[in-house]
């Protein structure tokens, strides 16, 4: 049986409650636009950033650049 992967995709639309992902693990985290800010607020390090990047905070953009986060714009 092939290994099933667990991939979390975080989108914008407001912050998640701090315990929203309690006890969960993921093989990969993908942030879509301002979902990057939500992921960082939860202490997650995304593996990929996707979207037109029009809603990401300045701090989020700096973080993505300084951490060499792959981007699919």
PDB file of N, CA and C in Angstrom:
ATOM      1  N   UNK A   1       0.851  -1.182   0.000  1.00  0.00           N
ATOM      2  CA  UNK A   1       0.000   0.000   0.000  1.00  0.00           C
ATOM      3  C   UNK A   1       0.893   1.241   0.000  1.00  0.00           C
ATOM      4  N   UNK A   2       0.630   2.207  -0.878  1.00  0.00           N
ATOM      5  CA  UNK A   2       1.446   3.423  -0.922  1.00  0.00           C
ATOM      6  C   UNK A   2       1.251   4.250   0.344  1.00  0.00           C
ATOM      7  N   UNK A   3       2.290   4.979   0.684  1.00  0.00           N
ATOM      8  CA  UNK A   3       2.245   5.861   1.854  1.00  0.00           C
ATOM      9  C   UNK A   3       1.306   7.034   1.576  1.00  0.00           C
ATOM     10  N   UNK A   4       0.355   7.251   2.461  1.00  0.00           N
ATOM     11  CA  UNK A   4      -0.531   8.404   2.324  1.00  0.00           C
ATOM     12  C   UNK A   4       0.127   9.609   2.947  1.00  0.00           C
ATOM     13  N   UNK A   5       0.037  10.735   2.270  1.00  0.00           N
ATOM     14  CA  UNK A   5       0.643  11.967   2.758  1.00  0.00           C
ATOM     15  C   UNK A   5      -0.435  12.864   3.311  1.00  0.00           C
ATOM     16  N   UNK A   6      -0.070  13.571   4.339  1.00  0.00           N
ATOM     17  CA  UNK A   6      -0.971  14.524   4.964  1.00  0.00           C
ATOM     18  C   UNK A   6      -0.435  15.919   4.677  1.00  0.00           C
ATOM     19  N   UNK A   7      -1.168  16.680   3.865  1.00  0.00           N
ATOM     20  CA  UNK A   7      -0.727  18.013   3.472  1.00  0.00           C
ATOM     21  C   UNK A   7      -1.739  19.029   3.975  1.00  0.00           C
ATOM     22  N   UNK A   8      -1.249  20.007   4.696  1.00  0.00           N
ATOM     23  CA  UNK A   8      -2.085  21.082   5.212  1.00  0.00           C
ATOM     24  C   UNK A   8      -1.972  22.279   4.280  1.00  0.00           C
ATOM     25  N   UNK A   9      -3.120  22.795   3.841  1.00  0.00           N
ATOM     26  CA  UNK A   9      -3.151  24.015   3.043  1.00  0.00           C
ATOM     27  C   UNK A   9      -3.841  25.076   3.880  1.00  0.00           C
ATOM     28  N   UNK A  10      -3.119  26.149   4.159  1.00  0.00           N
ATOM     29  CA  UNK A  10      -3.672  27.239   4.961  1.00  0.00           C
ATOM     30  C   UNK A  10      -3.953  28.416   4.043  1.00  0.00           C
ATOM     31  N   UNK A  11      -5.192  28.878   4.078  1.00  0.00           N
ATOM     32  CA  UNK A  11      -5.607  30.017   3.262  1.00  0.00           C
ATOM     33  C   UNK A  11      -5.841  31.225   4.158  1.00  0.00           C
ATOM     34  N   UNK A  12      -6.091  32.355   3.559  1.00  0.00           N
ATOM     35  CA  UNK A  12      -6.392  33.562   4.326  1.00  0.00           C
ATOM     36  C   UNK A  12      -7.801  33.508   4.883  1.00  0.00           C
ATOM     37  N   UNK A  13      -8.251  34.625   5.404  1.00  0.00           N
ATOM     38  CA  UNK A  13      -9.610  34.680   5.922  1.00  0.00           C
ATOM     39  C   UNK A  13      -9.668  34.823   7.418  1.00  0.00           C
ATOM     40  N   UNK A  14      -8.571  35.112   8.026  1.00  0.00           N
ATOM     41  CA  UNK A  14      -8.565  35.303   9.469  1.00  0.00           C
ATOM     42  C   UNK A  14      -7.753  34.242  10.175  1.00  0.00           C
ATOM     43  N   UNK A  15      -7.342  34.558  11.396  1.00  0.00           N
ATOM     44  CA  UNK A  15      -6.494  33.628  12.147  1.00  0.00           C
ATOM     45  C   UNK A  15      -7.274  32.408  12.621  1.00  0.00           C
ATOM     46  N   UNK A  16      -6.556  31.307  12.773  1.00  0.00           N
ATOM     47  CA  UNK A  16      -7.133  30.094  13.332  1.00  0.00           C
ATOM     48  C   UNK A  16      -6.960  30.108  14.842  1.00  0.00           C
ATOM     49  N   UNK A  17      -7.834  29.454  15.580  1.00  0.00           N
ATOM     50  CA  UNK A  17      -7.634  29.341  17.029  1.00  0.00           C
ATOM     51  C   UNK A  17      -6.314  28.624  17.300  1.00  0.00           C
ATOM     52  N   UNK A  18      -5.604  28.994  18.352  1.00  0.00           N
ATOM     53  CA  UNK A  18      -4.291  28.392  18.631  1.00  0.00           C
ATOM     54  C   UNK A  18      -4.320  26.862  18.727  1.00  0.00           C
ATOM     55  N   UNK A  19      -5.424  26.276  19.144  1.00  0.00           N
ATOM     56  CA  UNK A  19      -5.490  24.826  19.300  1.00  0.00           C
ATOM     57  C   UNK A  19      -6.120  24.129  18.084  1.00  0.00           C
ATOM     58  N   UNK A  20      -6.292  24.835  17.001  1.00  0.00           N
ATOM     59  CA  UNK A  20      -6.965  24.279  15.819  1.00  0.00           C
ATOM     60  C   UNK A  20      -6.265  23.042  15.276  1.00  0.00           C
ATOM     61  N   UNK A  21      -4.974  22.970  15.416  1.00  0.00           N
ATOM     62  CA  UNK A  21      -4.219  21.854  14.850  1.00  0.00           C
ATOM     63  C   UNK A  21      -3.553  21.006  15.930  1.00  0.00           C
ATOM     64  N   UNK A  22      -4.008  21.129  17.156  1.00  0.00           N
ATOM     65  CA  UNK A  22      -3.404  20.419  18.282  1.00  0.00           C
ATOM     66  C   UNK A  22      -3.336  18.917  18.014  1.00  0.00           C
ATOM     67  N   UNK A  23      -2.160  18.365  18.203  1.00  0.00           N
ATOM     68  CA  UNK A  23      -1.966  16.932  18.039  1.00  0.00           C
ATOM     69  C   UNK A  23      -1.882  16.441  16.612  1.00  0.00           C
ATOM     70  N   UNK A  24      -1.945  17.332  15.658  1.00  0.00           N
ATOM     71  CA  UNK A  24      -1.900  16.946  14.242  1.00  0.00           C
ATOM     72  C   UNK A  24      -0.491  17.140  13.708  1.00  0.00           C
ATOM     73  N   UNK A  25      -0.087  16.262  12.819  1.00  0.00           N
ATOM     74  CA  UNK A  25       1.186  16.410  12.124  1.00  0.00           C
ATOM     75  C   UNK A  25       0.920  16.333  10.622  1.00  0.00           C
ATOM     76  N   UNK A  26       1.794  16.970   9.869  1.00  0.00           N
ATOM     77  CA  UNK A  26       1.617  17.042   8.422  1.00  0.00           C
ATOM     78  C   UNK A  26       2.950  16.779   7.742  1.00  0.00           C
ATOM     79  N   UNK A  27       2.880  16.129   6.586  1.00  0.00           N
ATOM     80  CA  UNK A  27       4.085  15.884   5.796  1.00  0.00           C
ATOM     81  C   UNK A  27       4.551  17.157   5.105  1.00  0.00           C
ATOM     82  N   UNK A  28       3.603  18.047   4.811  1.00  0.00           N
ATOM     83  CA  UNK A  28       3.937  19.304   4.144  1.00  0.00           C
ATOM     84  C   UNK A  28       2.887  20.347   4.509  1.00  0.00           C
ATOM     85  N   UNK A  29       3.326  21.602   4.506  1.00  0.00           N
ATOM     86  CA  UNK A  29       2.432  22.729   4.760  1.00  0.00           C
ATOM     87  C   UNK A  29       2.540  23.689   3.587  1.00  0.00           C
ATOM     88  N   UNK A  30       1.390  24.010   2.988  1.00  0.00           N
ATOM     89  CA  UNK A  30       1.325  24.957   1.880  1.00  0.00           C
ATOM     90  C   UNK A  30       0.524  26.165   2.356  1.00  0.00           C
ATOM     91  N   UNK A  31       1.079  27.340   2.185  1.00  0.00           N
ATOM     92  CA  UNK A  31       0.385  28.577   2.550  1.00  0.00           C
ATOM     93  C   UNK A  31      -0.067  29.271   1.273  1.00  0.00           C
ATOM     94  N   UNK A  32      -1.325  29.685   1.264  1.00  0.00           N
ATOM     95  CA  UNK A  32      -1.868  30.408   0.123  1.00  0.00           C
ATOM     96  C   UNK A  32      -2.094  31.857   0.524  1.00  0.00           C
ATOM     97  N   UNK A  33      -1.380  32.750  -0.140  1.00  0.00           N
ATOM     98  CA  UNK A  33      -1.477  34.195   0.127  1.00  0.00           C
ATOM     99  C   UNK A  33      -1.333  34.492   1.618  1.00  0.00           C
ATOM    100  N   UNK A  34      -2.320  35.181   2.217  1.00  0.00           N
ATOM    101  CA  UNK A  34      -2.180  35.572   3.622  1.00  0.00           C
ATOM    102  C   UNK A  34      -2.245  34.384   4.567  1.00  0.00           C
ATOM    103  N   UNK A  35      -2.453  33.189   4.022  1.00  0.00           N
ATOM    104  CA  UNK A  35      -2.332  31.987   4.836  1.00  0.00           C
ATOM    105  C   UNK A  35      -0.928  31.845   5.386  1.00  0.00           C
ATOM    106  N   UNK A  36       0.042  32.499   4.751  1.00  0.00           N
ATOM    107  CA  UNK A  36       1.403  32.497   5.291  1.00  0.00           C
ATOM    108  C   UNK A  36       1.420  33.138   6.670  1.00  0.00           C
ATOM    109  N   UNK A  37       0.748  34.263   6.820  1.00  0.00           N
ATOM    110  CA  UNK A  37       0.704  34.933   8.113  1.00  0.00           C
ATOM    111  C   UNK A  37       0.014  34.055   9.160  1.00  0.00           C
ATOM    112  N   UNK A  38      -1.070  33.376   8.760  1.00  0.00           N
ATOM    113  CA  UNK A  38      -1.780  32.482   9.681  1.00  0.00           C
ATOM    114  C   UNK A  38      -0.891  31.313  10.090  1.00  0.00           C
ATOM    115  N   UNK A  39      -0.152  30.753   9.137  1.00  0.00           N
ATOM    116  CA  UNK A  39       0.744  29.634   9.440  1.00  0.00           C
ATOM    117  C   UNK A  39       1.825  30.059  10.423  1.00  0.00           C
ATOM    118  N   UNK A  40       2.438  31.193  10.162  1.00  0.00           N
ATOM    119  CA  UNK A  40       3.494  31.670  11.051  1.00  0.00           C
ATOM    120  C   UNK A  40       2.954  31.953  12.443  1.00  0.00           C
ATOM    121  N   UNK A  41       1.736  32.479  12.536  1.00  0.00           N
ATOM    122  CA  UNK A  41       1.126  32.751  13.838  1.00  0.00           C
ATOM    123  C   UNK A  41       0.894  31.463  14.624  1.00  0.00           C
ATOM    124  N   UNK A  42       0.712  30.348  13.919  1.00  0.00           N
ATOM    125  CA  UNK A  42       0.528  29.047  14.573  1.00  0.00           C
ATOM    126  C   UNK A  42       1.846  28.336  14.844  1.00  0.00           C
ATOM    127  N   UNK A  43       2.950  28.975  14.449  1.00  0.00           N
ATOM    128  CA  UNK A  43       4.255  28.366  14.667  1.00  0.00           C
ATOM    129  C   UNK A  43       4.624  27.335  13.619  1.00  0.00           C
ATOM    130  N   UNK A  44       3.936  27.353  12.470  1.00  0.00           N
ATOM    131  CA  UNK A  44       4.226  26.423  11.388  1.00  0.00           C
ATOM    132  C   UNK A  44       5.204  27.051  10.398  1.00  0.00           C
ATOM    133  N   UNK A  45       6.056  26.216   9.822  1.00  0.00           N
ATOM    134  CA  UNK A  45       6.967  26.683   8.776  1.00  0.00           C
ATOM    135  C   UNK A  45       6.505  26.090   7.454  1.00  0.00           C
ATOM    136  N   UNK A  46       5.865  26.901   6.613  1.00  0.00           N
ATOM    137  CA  UNK A  46       5.382  26.379   5.330  1.00  0.00           C
ATOM    138  C   UNK A  46       6.525  25.885   4.446  1.00  0.00           C
ATOM    139  N   UNK A  47       6.195  24.898   3.625  1.00  0.00           N
ATOM    140  CA  UNK A  47       7.147  24.351   2.660  1.00  0.00           C
ATOM    141  C   UNK A  47       7.012  25.025   1.308  1.00  0.00           C
ATOM    142  N   UNK A  48       5.861  25.690   1.085  1.00  0.00           N
ATOM    143  CA  UNK A  48       5.590  26.319  -0.207  1.00  0.00           C
ATOM    144  C   UNK A  48       4.587  27.446  -0.002  1.00  0.00           C
ATOM    145  N   UNK A  49       4.774  28.526  -0.729  1.00  0.00           N
ATOM    146  CA  UNK A  49       3.848  29.650  -0.735  1.00  0.00           C
ATOM    147  C   UNK A  49       3.268  29.770  -2.140  1.00  0.00           C
ATOM    148  N   UNK A  50       1.928  29.839  -2.233  1.00  0.00           N
ATOM    149  CA  UNK A  50       1.272  29.949  -3.532  1.00  0.00           C
ATOM    150  C   UNK A  50       0.307  31.130  -3.541  1.00  0.00           C
ATOM    151  N   UNK A  51       0.014  31.638  -4.741  1.00  0.00           N
ATOM    152  CA  UNK A  51      -0.981  32.688  -4.893  1.00  0.00           C
ATOM    153  C   UNK A  51      -0.434  33.898  -5.606  1.00  0.00           C
ATOM    154  N   UNK A  52      -1.257  34.957  -5.653  1.00  0.00           N
ATOM    155  CA  UNK A  52      -0.808  36.194  -6.300  1.00  0.00           C
ATOM    156  C   UNK A  52      -0.088  37.109  -5.313  1.00  0.00           C
ATOM    157  N   UNK A  53      -0.055  36.719  -4.059  1.00  0.00           N
ATOM    158  CA  UNK A  53       0.713  37.375  -2.995  1.00  0.00           C
ATOM    159  C   UNK A  53       0.259  38.803  -2.711  1.00  0.00           C
ATOM    160  N   UNK A  54      -0.982  39.117  -3.031  1.00  0.00           N
ATOM    161  CA  UNK A  54      -1.475  40.480  -2.814  1.00  0.00           C
ATOM    162  C   UNK A  54      -1.933  40.744  -1.386  1.00  0.00           C
ATOM    163  N   UNK A  55      -2.087  39.701  -0.579  1.00  0.00           N
ATOM    164  CA  UNK A  55      -2.611  39.905   0.769  1.00  0.00           C
ATOM    165  C   UNK A  55      -1.637  39.517   1.872  1.00  0.00           C
ATOM    166  N   UNK A  56      -0.403  39.240   1.528  1.00  0.00           N
ATOM    167  CA  UNK A  56       0.596  38.877   2.534  1.00  0.00           C
ATOM    168  C   UNK A  56       1.127  40.137   3.197  1.00  0.00           C
ATOM    169  N   UNK A  57       1.334  40.056   4.500  1.00  0.00           N
ATOM    170  CA  UNK A  57       1.877  41.201   5.221  1.00  0.00           C
ATOM    171  C   UNK A  57       3.329  41.445   4.808  1.00  0.00           C
ATOM    172  N   UNK A  58       3.796  42.640   5.086  1.00  0.00           N
ATOM    173  CA  UNK A  58       5.201  42.972   4.819  1.00  0.00           C
ATOM    174  C   UNK A  58       6.116  42.049   5.613  1.00  0.00           C
ATOM    175  N   UNK A  59       5.755  41.791   6.864  1.00  0.00           N
ATOM    176  CA  UNK A  59       6.563  40.894   7.704  1.00  0.00           C
ATOM    177  C   UNK A  59       6.576  39.478   7.120  1.00  0.00           C
ATOM    178  N   UNK A  60       5.435  39.026   6.593  1.00  0.00           N
ATOM    179  CA  UNK A  60       5.371  37.707   5.974  1.00  0.00           C
ATOM    180  C   UNK A  60       6.252  37.615   4.746  1.00  0.00           C
ATOM    181  N   UNK A  61       6.239  38.662   3.929  1.00  0.00           N
ATOM    182  CA  UNK A  61       7.116  38.683   2.740  1.00  0.00           C
ATOM    183  C   UNK A  61       8.584  38.628   3.140  1.00  0.00           C
ATOM    184  N   UNK A  62       8.937  39.392   4.163  1.00  0.00           N
ATOM    185  CA  UNK A  62      10.329  39.376   4.637  1.00  0.00           C
ATOM    186  C   UNK A  62      10.716  37.979   5.134  1.00  0.00           C
ATOM    187  N   UNK A  63       9.797  37.363   5.895  1.00  0.00           N
ATOM    188  CA  UNK A  63      10.063  36.025   6.414  1.00  0.00           C
ATOM    189  C   UNK A  63      10.293  35.051   5.264  1.00  0.00           C
ATOM    190  N   UNK A  64       9.409  35.077   4.267  1.00  0.00           N
ATOM    191  CA  UNK A  64       9.521  34.169   3.122  1.00  0.00           C
ATOM    192  C   UNK A  64      10.855  34.349   2.406  1.00  0.00           C
ATOM    193  N   UNK A  65      11.251  35.593   2.217  1.00  0.00           N
ATOM    194  CA  UNK A  65      12.517  35.879   1.543  1.00  0.00           C
ATOM    195  C   UNK A  65      13.708  35.413   2.367  1.00  0.00           C
ATOM    196  N   UNK A  66      13.693  35.728   3.650  1.00  0.00           N
ATOM    197  CA  UNK A  66      14.841  35.391   4.504  1.00  0.00           C
ATOM    198  C   UNK A  66      14.959  33.886   4.756  1.00  0.00           C
ATOM    199  N   UNK A  67      13.871  33.138   4.574  1.00  0.00           N
ATOM    200  CA  UNK A  67      13.905  31.693   4.774  1.00  0.00           C
ATOM    201  C   UNK A  67      13.913  30.918   3.449  1.00  0.00           C
ATOM    202  N   UNK A  68      14.133  31.629   2.345  1.00  0.00           N
ATOM    203  CA  UNK A  68      14.204  30.991   1.021  1.00  0.00           C
ATOM    204  C   UNK A  68      13.008  30.083   0.750  1.00  0.00           C
ATOM    205  N   UNK A  69      11.828  30.546   1.133  1.00  0.00           N
ATOM    206  CA  UNK A  69      10.611  29.770   0.929  1.00  0.00           C
ATOM    207  C   UNK A  69      10.285  29.708  -0.568  1.00  0.00           C
ATOM    208  N   UNK A  70      10.111  28.511  -1.121  1.00  0.00           N
ATOM    209  CA  UNK A  70       9.716  28.422  -2.530  1.00  0.00           C
ATOM    210  C   UNK A  70       8.355  29.070  -2.753  1.00  0.00           C
ATOM    211  N   UNK A  71       8.231  29.792  -3.866  1.00  0.00           N
ATOM    212  CA  UNK A  71       7.016  30.529  -4.172  1.00  0.00           C
ATOM    213  C   UNK A  71       6.538  30.172  -5.577  1.00  0.00           C
ATOM    214  N   UNK A  72       5.237  29.893  -5.687  1.00  0.00           N
ATOM    215  CA  UNK A  72       4.584  29.697  -6.979  1.00  0.00           C
ATOM    216  C   UNK A  72       3.563  30.828  -7.113  1.00  0.00           C
ATOM    217  N   UNK A  73       3.974  31.877  -7.836  1.00  0.00           N
ATOM    218  CA  UNK A  73       3.107  33.055  -7.960  1.00  0.00           C
ATOM    219  C   UNK A  73       2.289  32.994  -9.236  1.00  0.00           C
TER     220      UNK A  73
END
